[in-house]
Tab-separated table of C-alpha atoms and ligand atoms in Angstrom:
chain	number	residue	atom	x	y	z
A	72	MET	CA	126.231	156.230	78.854
A	73	ASN	CA	125.296	152.773	80.096
A	74	THR	CA	123.988	151.256	83.312
A	75	TYR	CA	126.951	148.929	83.842
A	76	ASP	CA	129.440	151.836	83.902
A	77	ILE	CA	127.262	153.826	86.329
A	78	ILE	CA	126.954	150.871	88.727
A	79	MET	CA	130.734	150.347	88.573
A	80	LYS	CA	131.447	154.033	89.160
A	81	LYS	CA	129.305	154.037	92.305
A	82	ARG	CA	130.607	150.627	93.433
A	83	ASP	CA	134.128	152.095	93.340
A	84	GLY	CA	133.102	155.033	95.504
A	85	ASN	CA	132.942	157.819	92.919
A	86	ALA	CA	130.374	160.601	92.810
A	87	LEU	CA	127.814	160.501	90.002
A	88	ASP	CA	126.742	163.502	87.941
A	89	LYS	CA	123.237	164.732	87.148
A	90	GLU	CA	123.039	162.969	83.745
A	91	GLU	CA	124.047	159.636	85.252
A	92	ILE	CA	121.556	159.859	88.124
A	93	THR	CA	118.728	160.949	85.817
A	94	TYR	CA	119.633	158.139	83.400
A	95	ILE	CA	119.286	155.530	86.165
A	96	VAL	CA	116.057	156.942	87.638
A	97	ASP	CA	114.327	157.438	84.265
A	98	GLY	CA	115.571	154.095	82.908
A	99	TYR	CA	114.294	152.162	85.920
A	100	THR	CA	110.953	154.009	85.925
A	101	ASN	CA	110.300	153.369	82.215
A	102	GLY	CA	111.418	149.742	82.437
A	103	SER	CA	114.542	149.916	80.274
A	104	ILE	CA	116.761	149.181	83.290
A	105	PRO	CA	115.887	145.789	84.831
A	106	ASP	CA	115.414	145.031	88.542
A	107	TYR	CA	118.746	143.184	88.834
A	108	GLN	CA	120.776	146.177	87.657
A	109	MET	CA	118.815	148.601	89.819
A	110	ALA	CA	119.255	146.271	92.816
A	111	ALA	CA	123.034	146.282	92.235
A	112	PHE	CA	123.013	150.066	91.911
A	113	LEU	CA	121.067	150.482	95.168
A	114	MET	CA	123.440	148.159	97.008
A	115	ALA	CA	126.407	150.175	95.681
A	116	VAL	CA	124.737	153.355	97.019
A	117	TYR	CA	124.027	151.582	100.300
A	118	PHE	CA	127.728	150.813	100.851
A	119	GLN	CA	129.359	153.837	99.215
A	120	GLY	CA	126.793	156.497	100.125
A	121	MET	CA	126.005	159.644	98.186
A	122	ASN	CA	127.182	163.187	98.828
A	123	HIS	CA	124.714	166.077	99.313
A	124	GLU	CA	124.748	167.036	95.620
A	125	GLU	CA	124.087	163.466	94.482
A	126	THR	CA	121.262	163.048	97.027
A	127	THR	CA	119.669	166.298	95.862
A	128	MET	CA	119.959	165.268	92.201
A	129	LEU	CA	118.442	161.865	93.015
A	130	THR	CA	115.544	163.593	94.811
A	131	MET	CA	114.871	165.951	91.897
A	132	ALA	CA	115.030	163.141	89.319
A	133	MET	CA	112.521	161.128	91.378
A	134	ALA	CA	110.241	164.148	91.993
A	135	ASP	CA	110.218	164.825	88.235
A	136	SER	CA	109.513	161.206	87.294
A	137	GLY	CA	105.756	161.900	87.314
A	138	ASP	CA	103.310	164.740	87.831
A	139	ARG	CA	103.802	167.519	90.337
A	140	LEU	CA	100.584	168.448	92.109
A	141	ASP	CA	99.505	172.031	91.538
A	142	LEU	CA	97.986	173.387	94.752
A	143	SER	CA	97.905	177.012	93.593
A	144	ALA	CA	94.083	176.966	93.538
A	145	ILE	CA	94.123	176.568	97.334
A	146	ASN	CA	94.295	179.833	99.248
A	147	GLY	CA	96.955	180.344	101.894
A	148	ILE	CA	100.289	178.782	102.740
A	149	LYS	CA	100.073	175.003	102.377
A	150	VAL	CA	102.157	173.086	104.906
A	151	ASP	CA	102.775	169.352	104.565
A	152	LYS	CA	104.007	166.987	107.263
A	153	HIS	CA	105.807	163.683	106.944
A	154	SER	CA	107.085	161.147	109.419
A	155	THR	CA	109.950	158.773	108.692
A	156	GLY	CA	107.781	156.085	110.253
A	157	GLY	CA	107.465	154.206	113.491
A	158	VAL	CA	105.252	152.035	115.652
A	159	GLY	CA	101.894	153.566	116.643
A	160	ASP	CA	102.569	156.798	114.780
A	161	LYS	CA	99.161	158.333	114.080
A	162	THR	CA	100.135	162.000	114.307
A	163	SER	CA	98.823	162.930	110.826
A	164	LEU	CA	95.293	162.143	112.040
A	165	ILE	CA	95.759	164.569	114.935
A	166	VAL	CA	97.909	167.325	113.444
A	167	GLY	CA	95.753	167.734	110.295
A	168	PRO	CA	92.534	168.707	112.153
A	169	ILE	CA	94.454	170.868	114.655
A	170	ILE	CA	96.079	173.106	112.092
A	171	ALA	CA	93.090	173.087	109.717
A	172	SER	CA	90.929	174.353	112.599
A	173	LEU	CA	93.350	177.293	112.846
A	174	GLY	CA	92.856	178.175	109.184
A	175	VAL	CA	95.931	176.480	107.666
A	176	PRO	CA	94.900	174.500	104.568
A	177	VAL	CA	95.963	170.844	104.683
A	178	ALA	CA	96.014	169.064	101.315
A	179	LYS	CA	97.648	165.769	102.113
A	180	MET	CA	98.474	162.797	99.944
A	181	SER	CA	99.324	159.816	102.083
A	182	GLY	CA	100.534	156.310	101.523
A	183	ARG	CA	99.470	152.854	102.540
A	184	GLY	CA	101.824	151.169	104.948
A	185	LEU	CA	104.204	148.310	104.516
A	186	GLY	CA	105.196	146.704	107.803
A	187	HIS	CA	103.694	146.663	111.297
A	188	THR	CA	100.527	148.739	110.742
A	189	GLY	CA	98.844	150.401	107.843
A	190	GLY	CA	99.518	153.955	106.713
A	191	THR	CA	97.267	156.945	107.368
A	192	ILE	CA	95.060	155.949	104.428
A	193	ASP	CA	94.502	152.425	105.766
A	194	LYS	CA	93.677	153.824	109.197
A	195	LEU	CA	91.112	156.264	107.794
A	196	GLU	CA	89.448	153.398	105.930
A	197	GLY	CA	88.589	151.981	109.360
A	198	ILE	CA	85.879	154.678	109.533
A	199	PRO	CA	82.839	153.250	107.716
A	200	GLY	CA	82.209	154.962	104.372
A	201	PHE	CA	85.435	157.006	104.393
A	202	CYS	CA	86.614	157.503	100.821
A	203	THR	CA	90.360	157.890	100.232
A	204	SER	CA	90.323	158.184	96.475
A	205	ILE	CA	88.645	161.332	95.214
A	206	SER	CA	89.349	163.337	92.069
A	207	GLU	CA	91.977	166.071	92.165
A	208	GLU	CA	89.224	168.623	91.565
A	209	ASP	CA	87.185	167.402	94.571
A	210	PHE	CA	90.362	167.224	96.675
A	211	ILE	CA	91.108	170.899	95.997
A	212	ARG	CA	87.472	171.932	96.468
A	213	GLN	CA	87.317	170.120	99.809
A	214	VAL	CA	90.479	171.810	101.087
A	215	ASN	CA	89.070	175.225	100.107
A	216	GLU	CA	85.717	174.454	101.772
A	217	THR	CA	86.704	172.355	104.810
A	218	GLY	CA	90.376	173.194	105.202
A	219	LEU	CA	91.471	169.558	105.196
A	220	SER	CA	91.581	166.578	102.882
A	221	ILE	CA	93.681	163.421	103.099
A	222	VAL	CA	93.696	161.124	100.081
A	223	GLY	CA	95.709	158.181	98.763
A	224	GLN	CA	98.775	158.970	96.728
A	225	THR	CA	98.040	158.898	92.995
A	226	ALA	CA	100.072	156.467	90.894
A	227	ASN	CA	101.764	159.251	89.029
A	228	LEU	CA	103.149	161.156	92.016
A	229	ALA	CA	106.884	160.316	92.087
A	230	PRO	CA	106.370	156.914	90.373
A	231	ALA	CA	110.140	156.355	90.490
A	232	ASP	CA	109.979	156.290	94.289
A	233	LYS	CA	107.126	153.814	94.279
A	234	LYS	CA	109.097	151.386	92.107
A	235	ILE	CA	112.459	151.951	93.799
A	236	TYR	CA	110.989	151.692	97.327
A	237	ALA	CA	109.375	148.342	96.488
A	238	LEU	CA	112.764	147.062	95.247
A	239	ARG	CA	114.636	148.464	98.284
A	240	ASP	CA	112.166	146.717	100.524
A	241	VAL	CA	113.148	143.269	99.201
A	242	THR	CA	116.884	143.920	98.728
A	243	ALA	CA	117.762	145.162	102.261
A	244	THR	CA	118.534	148.657	101.007
A	245	VAL	CA	115.901	150.703	102.850
A	246	ASP	CA	117.898	152.077	105.772
A	247	ASN	CA	120.328	154.356	103.990
A	248	VAL	CA	120.223	158.098	104.680
A	249	SER	CA	120.480	159.245	101.039
A	250	LEU	CA	117.888	156.770	99.810
A	251	ILE	CA	115.418	157.582	102.605
A	252	ALA	CA	115.930	161.343	102.200
A	253	ALA	CA	115.435	161.191	98.423
A	254	SER	CA	112.400	158.928	98.764
A	255	ILE	CA	110.610	161.169	101.265
A	256	MET	CA	111.606	164.519	99.779
A	257	SER	CA	110.766	163.510	96.183
A	258	LYS	CA	107.187	162.770	97.274
A	259	LYS	CA	106.951	165.938	99.364
A	260	LEU	CA	108.254	168.138	96.545
A	261	ALA	CA	105.918	166.501	94.019
A	262	ALA	CA	102.965	166.959	96.405
A	263	GLY	CA	103.134	170.715	95.969
A	264	ALA	CA	103.104	172.220	99.498
A	265	ASP	CA	104.854	175.534	100.240
A	266	ALA	CA	106.435	174.383	103.502
A	267	ILE	CA	107.305	170.995	104.977
A	268	VAL	CA	107.571	169.787	108.594
A	269	LEU	CA	109.353	166.445	108.995
A	270	ASP	CA	109.109	164.132	111.991
A	271	VAL	CA	112.368	162.174	112.030
A	272	LYS	CA	112.084	159.186	114.336
A	273	VAL	CA	114.988	157.751	116.289
A	274	GLY	CA	115.148	154.557	118.332
A	275	SER	CA	114.556	150.829	118.247
A	276	GLY	CA	111.313	151.168	116.262
A	277	ALA	CA	112.730	153.559	113.647
A	278	PHE	CA	115.022	153.275	110.628
A	279	MET	CA	117.503	155.526	112.394
A	280	LYS	CA	118.690	153.859	115.588
A	281	THR	CA	121.043	156.583	116.854
A	282	LEU	CA	120.671	160.309	117.351
A	283	ASP	CA	123.687	160.950	115.091
A	284	ASP	CA	122.065	159.049	112.209
A	285	ALA	CA	118.703	160.748	112.780
A	286	ARG	CA	120.399	164.155	112.814
A	287	LEU	CA	122.176	163.362	109.552
A	288	LEU	CA	118.880	162.311	107.927
A	289	ALA	CA	117.123	165.419	109.295
A	290	LYS	CA	119.857	167.753	108.039
A	291	THR	CA	119.944	166.051	104.634
A	292	MET	CA	116.197	166.495	104.163
A	293	VAL	CA	116.163	170.086	105.431
A	294	ALA	CA	119.028	170.911	103.047
A	295	ILE	CA	117.146	169.381	100.084
A	296	GLY	CA	113.903	171.183	100.967
A	297	THR	CA	115.722	174.482	101.405
A	298	LEU	CA	117.493	174.107	98.052
A	299	ALA	CA	114.115	173.446	96.450
A	300	GLY	CA	112.825	176.744	97.897
A	301	LYS	CA	110.556	175.213	100.575
A	302	ASP	CA	110.608	176.298	104.198
A	303	THR	CA	111.606	172.961	105.793
A	304	THR	CA	111.801	172.030	109.488
A	305	ALA	CA	112.707	168.628	110.942
A	306	VAL	CA	111.807	167.596	114.493
A	307	ILE	CA	113.706	164.567	115.839
A	308	THR	CA	111.445	162.521	118.124
A	309	ASP	CA	111.704	159.318	120.121
A	310	MET	CA	110.683	155.900	118.786
A	311	ASN	CA	112.095	153.650	121.509
A	312	GLU	CA	108.563	152.569	122.372
A	313	PRO	CA	105.279	152.853	120.460
A	314	LEU	CA	103.944	156.396	120.202
A	315	GLY	CA	100.845	156.578	122.368
A	316	ASN	CA	98.855	153.590	123.588
A	317	ALA	CA	97.472	152.126	120.388
A	318	VAL	CA	99.142	150.099	117.644
A	319	GLY	CA	96.734	148.952	114.913
A	320	ASN	CA	94.494	150.732	112.488
A	321	ILE	CA	91.040	151.272	114.045
A	322	LEU	CA	92.624	151.388	117.515
A	323	GLU	CA	94.819	154.249	116.299
A	324	VAL	CA	91.879	156.189	114.848
A	325	GLN	CA	90.182	155.909	118.238
A	326	GLU	CA	93.312	157.137	119.966
A	327	ALA	CA	93.608	160.083	117.565
A	328	VAL	CA	90.065	161.074	118.530
A	329	GLU	CA	90.975	160.890	122.235
A	330	CYS	CA	93.901	163.250	121.554
A	331	LEU	CA	91.695	165.720	119.710
A	332	GLN	CA	89.382	165.625	122.733
A	333	GLY	CA	92.401	166.508	124.910
A	334	LYS	CA	92.504	163.072	126.564
A	335	GLY	CA	95.467	161.548	124.733
A	336	GLU	CA	98.522	159.759	126.086
A	337	LYS	CA	101.099	162.365	127.091
A	338	ARG	CA	103.979	161.519	124.711
A	339	LEU	CA	101.619	161.317	121.741
A	340	MET	CA	99.989	164.611	122.731
A	341	GLU	CA	103.405	166.220	123.051
A	342	VAL	CA	104.675	165.129	119.609
A	343	SER	CA	101.380	166.085	117.936
A	344	LYS	CA	101.367	169.514	119.546
A	345	VAL	CA	105.034	170.212	118.772
A	346	LEU	CA	104.573	169.271	115.090
A	347	SER	CA	101.382	171.354	114.877
A	348	ALA	CA	103.131	174.374	116.404
A	349	HIS	CA	106.004	174.184	113.893
A	350	MET	CA	103.479	173.902	111.058
A	351	LEU	CA	101.648	177.001	112.307
A	352	VAL	CA	104.878	178.984	112.396
A	353	ALA	CA	105.737	177.785	108.856
A	354	ALA	CA	102.251	178.854	107.723
A	355	LYS	CA	102.840	182.275	109.332
A	356	LYS	CA	99.781	181.858	111.577
A	357	ALA	CA	101.914	182.593	114.631
A	358	GLU	CA	104.858	184.912	115.219
A	359	ASP	CA	106.793	182.326	117.164
A	360	TYR	CA	106.683	178.799	118.546
A	361	GLU	CA	105.276	179.837	121.965
A	362	GLU	CA	102.364	181.691	120.399
A	363	ALA	CA	101.736	178.724	118.099
A	364	MET	CA	101.685	176.303	121.048
A	365	LYS	CA	99.094	178.435	122.793
A	366	LEU	CA	96.879	178.394	119.695
A	367	VAL	CA	97.196	174.591	119.559
A	368	ASP	CA	96.234	174.204	123.225
A	369	ASP	CA	93.242	176.508	122.698
A	370	VAL	CA	91.747	174.624	119.729
A	371	ILE	CA	92.061	171.321	121.537
A	372	ALA	CA	90.511	172.711	124.748
A	373	SER	CA	87.655	174.455	122.895
A	374	GLY	CA	86.781	171.293	120.909
A	375	LYS	CA	87.394	173.061	117.570
A	376	ALA	CA	90.065	170.580	116.491
A	377	PHE	CA	87.753	167.624	117.170
A	378	GLU	CA	84.875	169.346	115.319
A	379	LYS	CA	87.241	169.816	112.342
A	380	MET	CA	88.048	166.101	112.372
A	381	LYS	CA	84.331	165.261	112.167
A	382	GLU	CA	83.763	167.809	109.406
A	383	PHE	CA	86.660	166.354	107.400
A	384	VAL	CA	85.469	162.758	107.881
A	385	ALA	CA	81.933	163.668	106.782
A	386	ALA	CA	83.263	165.566	103.736
A	387	GLN	CA	84.981	162.348	102.615
A	388	HIS	CA	81.742	160.372	103.092
A	389	GLY	CA	82.798	158.782	106.381
A	390	ASP	CA	80.260	158.209	109.166
A	391	ALA	CA	81.361	160.866	111.666
A	392	SER	CA	78.918	159.566	114.315
A	393	TYR	CA	81.515	156.819	114.971
A	394	LEU	CA	83.848	159.480	116.342
A	395	ASP	CA	81.264	160.587	118.903
A	396	ASN	CA	80.310	157.022	119.801
A	397	MET	CA	83.450	155.010	119.397
A	398	GLU	CA	81.952	151.803	120.751
A	399	GLN	CA	80.307	151.514	117.305
A	400	PHE	CA	83.687	150.661	115.728
A	401	GLU	CA	84.113	147.048	114.734
A	402	GLN	CA	86.188	145.129	117.271
A	403	ALA	CA	88.402	142.065	117.022
A	404	ALA	CA	86.835	138.806	118.212
A	405	PHE	CA	89.457	137.908	120.836
A	406	THR	CA	91.546	139.755	123.388
A	407	LYS	CA	94.510	138.660	125.477
A	408	VAL	CA	95.660	140.645	128.488
A	409	VAL	CA	99.408	140.822	129.132
A	410	THR	CA	100.183	141.234	132.825
A	411	GLY	CA	103.311	142.217	134.688
A	412	LYS	CA	103.750	138.559	135.597
A	413	ASP	CA	103.852	137.580	131.902
A	414	ILE	CA	106.690	140.044	131.360
A	415	PHE	CA	108.547	138.833	134.492
A	416	MET	CA	108.272	135.238	133.269
A	417	ALA	CA	109.705	136.145	129.865
A	418	ASP	CA	112.592	138.078	131.387
A	419	SER	CA	114.457	135.289	133.168
A	420	ASP	CA	116.915	137.631	134.913
A	421	THR	CA	114.107	139.226	136.867
A	422	ILE	CA	111.873	136.235	137.447
A	423	ASN	CA	112.131	136.460	141.216
A	424	TRP	CA	111.115	140.058	141.490
A	425	GLU	CA	107.792	141.174	142.726
A	426	SER	CA	107.941	144.415	140.813
A	427	GLY	CA	110.299	146.329	138.553
A	428	TYR	CA	110.497	149.076	135.960
A	429	LEU	CA	109.942	148.718	132.260
A	430	THR	CA	113.179	150.303	131.116
A	431	ALA	CA	113.575	149.281	127.476
A	432	CYS	CA	111.768	147.509	124.705
A	433	ASN	CA	112.587	146.266	121.278
A	434	ASN	CA	110.012	148.450	119.576
A	435	GLN	CA	110.516	146.703	116.247
A	436	GLU	CA	109.300	143.525	117.954
A	437	ILE	CA	106.177	145.274	119.261
A	438	GLY	CA	105.520	146.331	115.678
A	439	MET	CA	106.087	142.735	114.560
A	440	SER	CA	103.599	141.456	117.088
A	441	SER	CA	100.981	143.779	115.546
A	442	LEU	CA	101.991	142.488	112.107
A	443	VAL	CA	101.580	138.889	113.289
A	444	LEU	CA	98.042	139.757	114.427
A	445	GLY	CA	97.306	140.879	110.856
A	446	GLY	CA	97.473	144.650	111.461
A	447	GLY	CA	100.123	145.341	108.819
A	448	ARG	CA	101.289	144.181	105.409
A	449	GLU	CA	104.079	141.693	104.881
A	450	THR	CA	104.028	142.354	101.142
A	451	LYS	CA	102.392	145.184	99.244
A	452	ASP	CA	99.498	142.885	98.250
A	453	SER	CA	98.710	141.622	101.781
A	454	GLU	CA	95.255	142.335	103.188
A	455	ILE	CA	95.150	144.292	106.446
A	456	ASP	CA	92.829	143.420	109.311
A	457	LEU	CA	91.808	146.874	110.500
A	458	THR	CA	90.382	145.679	113.832
A	459	VAL	CA	93.446	143.975	115.360
A	460	GLY	CA	96.338	145.489	117.300
A	461	ILE	CA	97.676	146.335	120.716
A	462	ARG	CA	96.610	148.747	123.406
A	463	LEU	CA	99.341	149.548	125.906
A	464	GLN	CA	98.388	150.233	129.506
A	465	LYS	CA	101.975	150.813	130.664
A	466	HIS	CA	104.930	152.669	129.213
A	467	LEU	CA	108.688	152.692	129.597
A	468	GLY	CA	109.615	154.194	132.936
A	469	ASP	CA	106.495	152.754	134.641
A	470	ARG	CA	106.843	150.550	137.686
A	471	ILE	CA	104.825	147.376	137.317
A	472	ASP	CA	103.617	144.739	139.736
A	473	GLU	CA	102.855	141.154	138.785
A	474	SER	CA	99.120	141.725	138.576
A	475	ASP	CA	99.266	144.986	136.578
A	476	GLU	CA	97.838	144.956	133.062
A	477	VAL	CA	100.648	145.974	130.717
A	478	ALA	CA	98.740	145.662	127.437
A	479	ILE	CA	95.733	144.147	125.698
A	480	LEU	CA	96.248	142.325	122.404
A	481	TYR	CA	93.312	142.253	119.970
A	482	GLY	CA	93.060	139.500	117.349
A	483	ASN	CA	90.696	137.511	115.194
A	484	ASP	CA	92.709	134.289	115.225
A	485	GLU	CA	93.711	132.585	118.476
A	486	ASN	CA	96.926	131.081	117.049
A	487	LYS	CA	98.079	134.474	115.795
A	488	LEU	CA	97.184	135.971	119.150
A	489	GLU	CA	99.440	133.439	120.883
A	490	SER	CA	102.400	134.153	118.516
A	491	ALA	CA	101.897	137.898	118.924
A	492	TYR	CA	101.812	137.456	122.712
A	493	GLN	CA	105.183	135.615	122.664
A	494	ARG	CA	106.826	138.352	120.625
A	495	PHE	CA	105.286	141.059	122.776
A	496	VAL	CA	106.364	139.714	126.180
A	497	ASN	CA	109.895	139.036	124.928
A	498	ALA	CA	110.260	142.586	123.650
A	499	TYR	CA	110.539	144.174	127.120
A	500	THR	CA	113.429	144.556	129.539
A	501	LEU	CA	112.794	145.008	133.240
A	502	SER	CA	115.152	146.628	135.723
A	503	LYS	CA	115.189	147.182	139.449
A	504	ASP	CA	115.940	150.860	138.951
A	505	ASN	CA	114.292	153.201	136.540
A	506	THR	CA	117.032	153.932	134.005
A	507	PHE	CA	114.724	155.028	131.181
A	508	ASN	CA	115.211	158.520	129.801
A	509	ASN	CA	111.761	159.500	128.598
A	510	GLN	CA	112.688	162.504	126.485
A	511	ILE	CA	110.311	162.654	123.532
A	512	VAL	CA	111.530	165.591	121.421
A	513	TYR	CA	115.303	165.624	120.952
A	514	GLU	CA	116.123	168.369	118.462
A	515	VAL	CA	114.690	170.724	115.877
A	516	ILE	CA	116.632	171.287	112.646
A	517	THR	CA	115.969	174.255	110.376
A	518	LYS	CA	118.064	175.934	107.717
A	519	ALA	CA	119.443	178.147	110.529
A	520	ASN	CA	121.231	175.236	112.220
A	521	LEU	CA	122.156	173.018	109.263
B	258	LIG	N1	109.511	156.469	104.219
B	258	LIG	C1	109.576	156.709	102.887
B	258	LIG	O1	108.662	157.283	102.310
B	258	LIG	N2	110.682	156.321	102.237
B	258	LIG	C2	111.716	155.696	102.843
B	258	LIG	O2	112.689	155.381	102.172
B	258	LIG	C3	111.622	155.439	104.216
B	258	LIG	C4	110.507	155.848	104.897
């Protein structure tokens, strides 16, 4: 067997077998296959695709490329959650405390982000003292004692994915259903949970731009999880505008706290509650979805979910007093308010209007404006500025007048603030009529409707 023949076989549209896929994954992980051959292989997969069997074999080879976490020392059904990624997505910070406060153990390994904002781990590091790298022993002890721990992914959890993802990122081969499904599911399977709830994003700020593509990705991942013996559910949710009001690391932590206090933005609250309810059903804490939703509403209203967040932060050495007094959080030095007039001026078709509706936005561009401010990583070695970002005051479907505040941009560099402002105002489309469909949850995929 050799790499050249495998690349050619895939380039010509043929299906690969288990030995060939394992050969490529192991060879690239141990360094015997160079970047240029792997890049050619990934591009062949990008254009020719993989069938279900190939995608499953790729997932298993990547999951087995390192250690699999053993969570058997944690009592109860462990449910993990993963999002395919989007702008302002901070649901892990909300869902974790909600379900942990209902007695479902959450042992979560999370990544750092590439792109517009940091990952969950970067966001948590915005809380002074919070420690994201603890030993496996302490991680398990904390979940047994507190019900919740979120730590950085160890180097040896699906190392093949780490290496392949970095190469995909620079070779324009990220947005392929088989490669995304294998990347996500390999990490989830290696992370050891009994059940998995996936949040598959669709829209201008997501990898999947159409509902058909998102459904295909959701079904592919549910099929892989089911084959691996894990109860797997995928919820397809909207990413045509940022989720919630905040984009940026510390701003997102603050918004997660508002949600746990029951004061969150409605679309963010909805997605967080829906994901939590599916996790509760998977953990067998509720008979059905309706009962689960009631439990979720109760722990938010009683303050138990917020108390759990503080307990978890303190257990990982973070200063939980910041969550009670959020004005203590470090803030960016400069702010720039974006008004309705700024958006009218950028949208030349509507320049004469006195008011209009925000009906669409290029969400990717909103993410880019946060990146320009310094809130995300352009390369895996970039430093993140945890204080910068965007706070939206208006959402798609809202009517805005010239003087309305649409958003506040937070930055530490006035030139970056100006560039971010330009990208932000150009991202929106205004219309005389409200044509925006503000559905937030589109579909739920389980093994029953594959
Ligand atoms: N998230 C991942 O973990 N992998 C992908 O390929 C895309 C999103």
